[in-house]
mmCIF file of C-alpha atoms and ligand atoms in Angstrom:
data_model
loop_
_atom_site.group_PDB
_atom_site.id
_atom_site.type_symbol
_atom_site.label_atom_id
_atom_site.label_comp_id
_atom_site.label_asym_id
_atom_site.label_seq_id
_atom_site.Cartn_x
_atom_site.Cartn_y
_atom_site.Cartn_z
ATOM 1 C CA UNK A 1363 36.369 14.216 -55.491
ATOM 2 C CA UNK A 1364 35.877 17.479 -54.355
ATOM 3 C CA UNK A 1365 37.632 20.374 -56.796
ATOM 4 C CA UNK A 1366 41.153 21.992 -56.081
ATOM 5 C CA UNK A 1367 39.335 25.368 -54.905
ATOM 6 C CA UNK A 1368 36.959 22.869 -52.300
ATOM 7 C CA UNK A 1369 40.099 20.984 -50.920
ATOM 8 C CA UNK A 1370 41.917 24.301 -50.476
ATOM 9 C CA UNK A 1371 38.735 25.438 -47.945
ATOM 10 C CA UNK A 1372 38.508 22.567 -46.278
ATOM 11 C CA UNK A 1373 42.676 22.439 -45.758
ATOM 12 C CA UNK A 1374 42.791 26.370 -44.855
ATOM 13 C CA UNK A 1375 39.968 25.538 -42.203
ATOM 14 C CA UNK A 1376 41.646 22.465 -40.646
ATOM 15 C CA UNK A 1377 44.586 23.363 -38.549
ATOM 16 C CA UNK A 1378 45.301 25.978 -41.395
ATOM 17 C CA UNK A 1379 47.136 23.329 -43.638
ATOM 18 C CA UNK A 1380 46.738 26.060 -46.181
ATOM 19 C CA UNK A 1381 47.184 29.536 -45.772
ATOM 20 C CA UNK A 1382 47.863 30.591 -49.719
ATOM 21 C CA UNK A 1383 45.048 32.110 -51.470
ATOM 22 C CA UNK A 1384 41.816 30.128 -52.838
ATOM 23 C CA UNK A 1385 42.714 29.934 -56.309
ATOM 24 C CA UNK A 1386 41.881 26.458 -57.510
ATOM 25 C CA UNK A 1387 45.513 26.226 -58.289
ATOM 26 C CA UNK A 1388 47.285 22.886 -57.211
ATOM 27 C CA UNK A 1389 50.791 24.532 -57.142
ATOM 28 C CA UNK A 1390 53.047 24.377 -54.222
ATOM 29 C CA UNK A 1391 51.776 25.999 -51.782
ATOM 30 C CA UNK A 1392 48.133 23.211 -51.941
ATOM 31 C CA UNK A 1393 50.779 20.664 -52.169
ATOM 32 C CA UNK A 1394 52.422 21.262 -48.958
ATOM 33 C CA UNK A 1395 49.003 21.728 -47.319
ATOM 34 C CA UNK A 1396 48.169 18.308 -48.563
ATOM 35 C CA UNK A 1397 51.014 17.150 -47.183
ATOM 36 C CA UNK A 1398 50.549 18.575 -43.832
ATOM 37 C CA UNK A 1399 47.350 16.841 -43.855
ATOM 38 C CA UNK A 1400 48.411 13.603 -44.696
ATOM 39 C CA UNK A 1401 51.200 14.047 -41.360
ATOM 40 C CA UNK A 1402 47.904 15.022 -39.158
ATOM 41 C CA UNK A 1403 45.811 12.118 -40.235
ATOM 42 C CA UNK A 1404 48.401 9.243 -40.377
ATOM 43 C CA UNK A 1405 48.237 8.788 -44.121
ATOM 44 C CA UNK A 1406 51.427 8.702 -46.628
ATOM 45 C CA UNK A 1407 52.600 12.309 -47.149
ATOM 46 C CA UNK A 1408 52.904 12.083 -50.949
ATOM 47 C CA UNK A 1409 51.554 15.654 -51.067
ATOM 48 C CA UNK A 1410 49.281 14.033 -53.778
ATOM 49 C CA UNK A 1411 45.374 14.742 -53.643
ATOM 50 C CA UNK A 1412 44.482 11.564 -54.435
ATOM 51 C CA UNK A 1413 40.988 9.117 -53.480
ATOM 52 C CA UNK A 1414 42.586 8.620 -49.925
ATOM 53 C CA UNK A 1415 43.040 12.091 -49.165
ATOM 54 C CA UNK A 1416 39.752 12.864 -50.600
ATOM 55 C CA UNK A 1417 38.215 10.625 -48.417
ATOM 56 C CA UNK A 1418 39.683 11.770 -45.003
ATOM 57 C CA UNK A 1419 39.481 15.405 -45.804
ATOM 58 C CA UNK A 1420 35.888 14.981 -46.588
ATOM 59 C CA UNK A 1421 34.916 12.794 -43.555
ATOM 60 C CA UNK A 1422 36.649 15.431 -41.677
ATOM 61 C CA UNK A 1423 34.627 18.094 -43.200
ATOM 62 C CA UNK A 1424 31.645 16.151 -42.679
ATOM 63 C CA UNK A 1425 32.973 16.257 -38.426
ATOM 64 C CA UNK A 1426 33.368 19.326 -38.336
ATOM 65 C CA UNK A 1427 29.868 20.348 -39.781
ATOM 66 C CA UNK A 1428 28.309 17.924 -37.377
ATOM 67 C CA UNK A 1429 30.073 19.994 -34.333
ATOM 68 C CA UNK A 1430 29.224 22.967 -35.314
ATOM 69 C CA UNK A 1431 25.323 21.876 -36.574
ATOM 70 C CA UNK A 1432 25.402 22.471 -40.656
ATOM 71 C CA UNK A 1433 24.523 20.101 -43.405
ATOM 72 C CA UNK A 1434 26.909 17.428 -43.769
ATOM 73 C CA UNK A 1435 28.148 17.746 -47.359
ATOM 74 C CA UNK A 1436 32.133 17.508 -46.938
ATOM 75 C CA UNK A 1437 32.386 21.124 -48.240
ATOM 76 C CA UNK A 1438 33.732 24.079 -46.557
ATOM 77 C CA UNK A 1439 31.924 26.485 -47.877
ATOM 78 C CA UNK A 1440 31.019 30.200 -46.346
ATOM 79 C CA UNK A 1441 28.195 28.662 -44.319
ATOM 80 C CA UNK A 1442 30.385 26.006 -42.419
ATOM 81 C CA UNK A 1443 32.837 28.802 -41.336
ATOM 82 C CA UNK A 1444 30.455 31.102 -40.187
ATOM 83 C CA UNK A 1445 29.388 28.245 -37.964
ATOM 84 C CA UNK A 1446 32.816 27.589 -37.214
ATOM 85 C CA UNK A 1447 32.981 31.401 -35.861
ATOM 86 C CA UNK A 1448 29.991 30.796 -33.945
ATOM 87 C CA UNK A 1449 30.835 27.795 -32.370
ATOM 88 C CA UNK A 1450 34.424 29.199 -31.499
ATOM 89 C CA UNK A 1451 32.630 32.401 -30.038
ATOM 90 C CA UNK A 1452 30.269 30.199 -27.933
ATOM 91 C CA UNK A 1453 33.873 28.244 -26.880
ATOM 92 C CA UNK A 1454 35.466 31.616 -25.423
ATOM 93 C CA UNK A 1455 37.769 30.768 -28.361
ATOM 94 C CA UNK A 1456 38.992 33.504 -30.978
ATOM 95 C CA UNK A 1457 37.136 33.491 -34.092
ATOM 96 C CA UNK A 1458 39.369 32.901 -36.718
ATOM 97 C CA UNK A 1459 37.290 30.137 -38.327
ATOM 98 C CA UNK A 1460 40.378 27.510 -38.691
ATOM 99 C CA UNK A 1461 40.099 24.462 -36.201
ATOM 100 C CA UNK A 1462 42.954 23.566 -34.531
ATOM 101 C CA UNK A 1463 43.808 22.339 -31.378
ATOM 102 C CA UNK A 1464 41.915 24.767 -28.932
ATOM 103 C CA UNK A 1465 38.846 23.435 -31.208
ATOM 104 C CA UNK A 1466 39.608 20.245 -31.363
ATOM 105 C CA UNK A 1467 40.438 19.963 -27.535
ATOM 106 C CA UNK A 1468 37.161 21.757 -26.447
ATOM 107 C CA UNK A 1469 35.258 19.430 -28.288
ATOM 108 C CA UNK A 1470 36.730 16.417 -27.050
ATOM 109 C CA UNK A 1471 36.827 17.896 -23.428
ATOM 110 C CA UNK A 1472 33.170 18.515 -24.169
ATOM 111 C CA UNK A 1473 32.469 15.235 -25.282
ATOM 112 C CA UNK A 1474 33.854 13.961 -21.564
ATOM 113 C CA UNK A 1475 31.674 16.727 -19.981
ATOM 114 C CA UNK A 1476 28.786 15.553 -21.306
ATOM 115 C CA UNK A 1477 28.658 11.931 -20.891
ATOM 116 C CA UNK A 1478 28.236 11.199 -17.265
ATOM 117 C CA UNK A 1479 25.697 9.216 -15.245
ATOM 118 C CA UNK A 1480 25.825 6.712 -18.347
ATOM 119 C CA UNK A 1481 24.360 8.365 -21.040
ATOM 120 C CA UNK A 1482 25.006 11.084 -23.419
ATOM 121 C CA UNK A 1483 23.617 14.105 -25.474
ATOM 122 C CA UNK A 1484 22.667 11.464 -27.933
ATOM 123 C CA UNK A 1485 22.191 8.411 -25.765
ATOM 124 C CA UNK A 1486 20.139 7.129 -22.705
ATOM 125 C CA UNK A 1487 21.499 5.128 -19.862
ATOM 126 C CA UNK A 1488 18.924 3.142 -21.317
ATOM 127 C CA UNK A 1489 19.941 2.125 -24.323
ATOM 128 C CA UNK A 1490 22.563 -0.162 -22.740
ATOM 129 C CA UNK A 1491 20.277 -1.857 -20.611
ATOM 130 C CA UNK A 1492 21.218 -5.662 -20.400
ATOM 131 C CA UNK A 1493 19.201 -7.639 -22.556
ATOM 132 C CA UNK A 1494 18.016 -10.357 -20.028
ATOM 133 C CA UNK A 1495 15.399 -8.360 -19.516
ATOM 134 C CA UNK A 1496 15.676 -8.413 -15.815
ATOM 135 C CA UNK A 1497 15.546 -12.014 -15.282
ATOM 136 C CA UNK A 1498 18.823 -12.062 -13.932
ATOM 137 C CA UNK A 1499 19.906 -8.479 -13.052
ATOM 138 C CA UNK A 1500 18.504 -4.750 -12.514
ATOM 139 C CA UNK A 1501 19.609 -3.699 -16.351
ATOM 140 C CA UNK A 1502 22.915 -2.105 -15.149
ATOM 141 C CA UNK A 1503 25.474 -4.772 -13.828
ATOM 142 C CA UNK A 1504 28.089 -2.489 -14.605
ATOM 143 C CA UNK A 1505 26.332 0.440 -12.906
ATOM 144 C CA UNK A 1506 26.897 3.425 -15.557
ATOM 145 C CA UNK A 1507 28.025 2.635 -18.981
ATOM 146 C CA UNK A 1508 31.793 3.937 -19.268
ATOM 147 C CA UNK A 1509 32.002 7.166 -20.589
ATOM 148 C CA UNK A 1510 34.990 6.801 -22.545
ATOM 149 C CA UNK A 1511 33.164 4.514 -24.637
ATOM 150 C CA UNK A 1512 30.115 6.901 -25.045
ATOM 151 C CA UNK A 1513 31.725 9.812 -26.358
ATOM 152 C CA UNK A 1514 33.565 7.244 -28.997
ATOM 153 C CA UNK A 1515 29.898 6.251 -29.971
ATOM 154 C CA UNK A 1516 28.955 9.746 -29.901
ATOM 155 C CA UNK A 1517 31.884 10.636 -32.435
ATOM 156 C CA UNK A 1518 30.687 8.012 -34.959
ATOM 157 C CA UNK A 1519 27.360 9.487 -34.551
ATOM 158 C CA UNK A 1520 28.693 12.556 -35.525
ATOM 159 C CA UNK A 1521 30.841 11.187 -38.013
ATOM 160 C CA UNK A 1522 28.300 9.503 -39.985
ATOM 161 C CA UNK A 1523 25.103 12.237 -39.051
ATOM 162 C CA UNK A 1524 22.948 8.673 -38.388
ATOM 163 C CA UNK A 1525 21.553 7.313 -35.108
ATOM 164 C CA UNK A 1526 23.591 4.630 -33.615
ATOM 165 C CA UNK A 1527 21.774 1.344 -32.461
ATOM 166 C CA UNK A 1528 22.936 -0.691 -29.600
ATOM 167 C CA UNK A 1529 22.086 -3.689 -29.972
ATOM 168 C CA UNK A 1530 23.945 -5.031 -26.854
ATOM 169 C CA UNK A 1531 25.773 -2.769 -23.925
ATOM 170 C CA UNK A 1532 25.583 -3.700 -20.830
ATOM 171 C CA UNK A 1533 25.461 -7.975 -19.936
ATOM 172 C CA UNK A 1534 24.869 -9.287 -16.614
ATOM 173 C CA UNK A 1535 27.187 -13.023 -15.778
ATOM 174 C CA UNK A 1536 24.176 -14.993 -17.109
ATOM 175 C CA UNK A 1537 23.130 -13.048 -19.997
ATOM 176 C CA UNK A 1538 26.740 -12.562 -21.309
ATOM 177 C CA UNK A 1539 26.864 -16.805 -21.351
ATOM 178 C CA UNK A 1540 23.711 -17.284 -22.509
ATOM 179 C CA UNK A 1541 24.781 -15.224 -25.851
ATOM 180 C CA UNK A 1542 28.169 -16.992 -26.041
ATOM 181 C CA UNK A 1543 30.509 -14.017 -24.717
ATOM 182 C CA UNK A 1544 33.729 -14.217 -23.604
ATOM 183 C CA UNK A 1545 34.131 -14.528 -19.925
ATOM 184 C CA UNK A 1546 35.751 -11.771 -19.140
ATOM 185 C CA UNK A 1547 33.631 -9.743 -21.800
ATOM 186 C CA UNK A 1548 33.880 -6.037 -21.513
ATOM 187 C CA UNK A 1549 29.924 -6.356 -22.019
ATOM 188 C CA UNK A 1550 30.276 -7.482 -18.078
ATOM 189 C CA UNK A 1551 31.785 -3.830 -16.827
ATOM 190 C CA UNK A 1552 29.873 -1.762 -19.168
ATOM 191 C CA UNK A 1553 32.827 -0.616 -21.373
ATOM 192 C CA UNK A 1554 31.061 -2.294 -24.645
ATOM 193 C CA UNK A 1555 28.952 -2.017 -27.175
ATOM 194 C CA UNK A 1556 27.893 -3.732 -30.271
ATOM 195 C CA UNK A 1557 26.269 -1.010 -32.351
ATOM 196 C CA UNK A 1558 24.276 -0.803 -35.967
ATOM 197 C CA UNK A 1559 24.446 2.140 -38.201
ATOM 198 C CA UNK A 1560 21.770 1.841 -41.006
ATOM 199 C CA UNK A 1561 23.055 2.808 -44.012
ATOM 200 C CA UNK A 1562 26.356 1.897 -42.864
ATOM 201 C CA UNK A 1563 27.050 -1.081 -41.587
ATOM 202 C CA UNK A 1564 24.784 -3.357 -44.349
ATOM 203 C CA UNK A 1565 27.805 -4.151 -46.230
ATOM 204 C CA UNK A 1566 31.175 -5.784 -44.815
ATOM 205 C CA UNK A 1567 32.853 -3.032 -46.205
ATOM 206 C CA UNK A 1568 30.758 0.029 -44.356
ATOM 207 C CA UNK A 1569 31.494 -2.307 -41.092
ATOM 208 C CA UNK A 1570 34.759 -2.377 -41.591
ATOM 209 C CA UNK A 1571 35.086 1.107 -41.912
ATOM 210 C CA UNK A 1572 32.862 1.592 -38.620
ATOM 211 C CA UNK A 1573 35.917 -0.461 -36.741
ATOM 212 C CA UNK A 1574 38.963 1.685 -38.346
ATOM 213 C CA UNK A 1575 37.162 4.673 -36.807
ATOM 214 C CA UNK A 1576 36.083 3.251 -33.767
ATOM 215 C CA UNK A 1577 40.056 2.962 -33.185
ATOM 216 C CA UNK A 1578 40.532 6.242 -34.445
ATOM 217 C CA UNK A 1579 38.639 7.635 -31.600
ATOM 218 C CA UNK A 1580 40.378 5.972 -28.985
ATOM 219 C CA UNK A 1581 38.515 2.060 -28.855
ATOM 220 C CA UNK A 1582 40.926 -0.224 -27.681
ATOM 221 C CA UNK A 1583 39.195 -3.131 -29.941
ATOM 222 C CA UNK A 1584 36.266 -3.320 -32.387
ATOM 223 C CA UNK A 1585 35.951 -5.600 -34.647
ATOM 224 C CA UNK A 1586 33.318 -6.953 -36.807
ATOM 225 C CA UNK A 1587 32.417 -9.040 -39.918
ATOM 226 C CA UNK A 1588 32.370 -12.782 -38.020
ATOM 227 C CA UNK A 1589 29.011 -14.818 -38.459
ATOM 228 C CA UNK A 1590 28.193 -14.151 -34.702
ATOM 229 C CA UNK A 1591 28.578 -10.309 -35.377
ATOM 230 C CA UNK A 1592 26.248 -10.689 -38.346
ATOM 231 C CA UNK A 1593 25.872 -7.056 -39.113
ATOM 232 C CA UNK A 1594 26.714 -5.549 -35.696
ATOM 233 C CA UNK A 1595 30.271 -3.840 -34.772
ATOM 234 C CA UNK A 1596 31.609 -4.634 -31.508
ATOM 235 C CA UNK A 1597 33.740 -1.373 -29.979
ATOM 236 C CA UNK A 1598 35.276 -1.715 -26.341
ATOM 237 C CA UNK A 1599 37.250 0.532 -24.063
HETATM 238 ZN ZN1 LIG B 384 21.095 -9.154 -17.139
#
């Protein structure tokens, strides 16, 4: 859990959920900053700071840093908001170190930017080559890999600071049977992706949580945890 005087950074530097004075004091003021970032993340605005809240403040920390190219540790410390200022300089944005929506919406325009032609600025077209090896089709039956789709995966990658293994993108008619897919798989028009995190997605329960933010970025299904999925999480858009 991180301390009171942590939490208050990390809230005053998210959509300024708290503008009061680092003090390590949970009075009202923290509480009502809490609360505001329960609303913004969809959990139950008990303007407690509880494991929950912990979690999602942290893993949004841990976003942030990855955006603007710090050590992912959760904390907002002076380092992470300098970096903050820099990134919002190189943005044309006005340095004020708090990310809100001008932030938020350059990075996710920038996201869309950047993933064209099927890949990424951390995949390759490649990487969601169909796995029939070219018995059956070129490698892209879907032409480029959907782009929606890659700046989800690109998001996890951020979120988690790992490398993201596909282990199947793209599937060609023959290849998608041959594995047992569903006919009108999204496999087929490159708008899926069963990925691996290491790290992450050895246990049901790391899975799991790769699926909950697979739909928090925009997936229109993921799921995972079936024997056929072994330890792979399927996302489609
Ligand atoms: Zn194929």
């Amino acid at each position: 859990m991180l301390t009171v005087t942590q939490y208050q950074r990390g809230l005053a530097h998210y959509y300024g959920c708290y503008k009061g004075k680092i003090d390590g004091k949970a009075g009202p003021a923290t509480k009502a900053a809490v609360k505001k970032f329960q609303k913004l993340r969809g959990l139950v605005q008990d303007g407690k700071y509880g494991p929950k809240t912990n979690a999602e403040l942290v893993a949004v920390v841990k976003l942030i840093q990855a955006i603007v190219g710090v050590k992912q540790d959760g904390k907002c410390g002076p380092t992470t908001v300098a970096a903050i200022k820099a990134k919002q300089k190189a943005w044309g944005l006005v340095q004020d170190g708090i990310c809100g929506p001008k932030f938020w919406g350059r990075y996710n325009g920038n996201g869309a930017a950047t993933a064209s032609g099927g890949s990424s600025a951390h995949f390759r077209k490649s990487e969601f080559k169909c796995k029939c090896g070219g018995r059956y089709c070129n490698g892209y039956p879907a032409g480029n890999t959907n782009a929606k789709l890659l700046n989800i995966l690109e998001k996890i990658r951020a979120h988690y600071g790992r490398p993201v293994n596909i282990r199947s993108g793209q599937r060609c008619n023959r290849h998608n049977a041959q594995v047992g897919g569903n006919k009108n798989s999204s496999h087929k028009k490159g708008k899926a992706a069963d990925i691996y995190i290491k790290g992450v997605c050895d246990t049901a329960a790391g899975r799991k949580q790769v699926v909950q933010l697979a739909y928090k970025y925009g997936a229109k299904y993921s799921y995972a945890n079936t024997r056929q999925m072994g330890t792979s999480v399927h996302i489609n858009v």
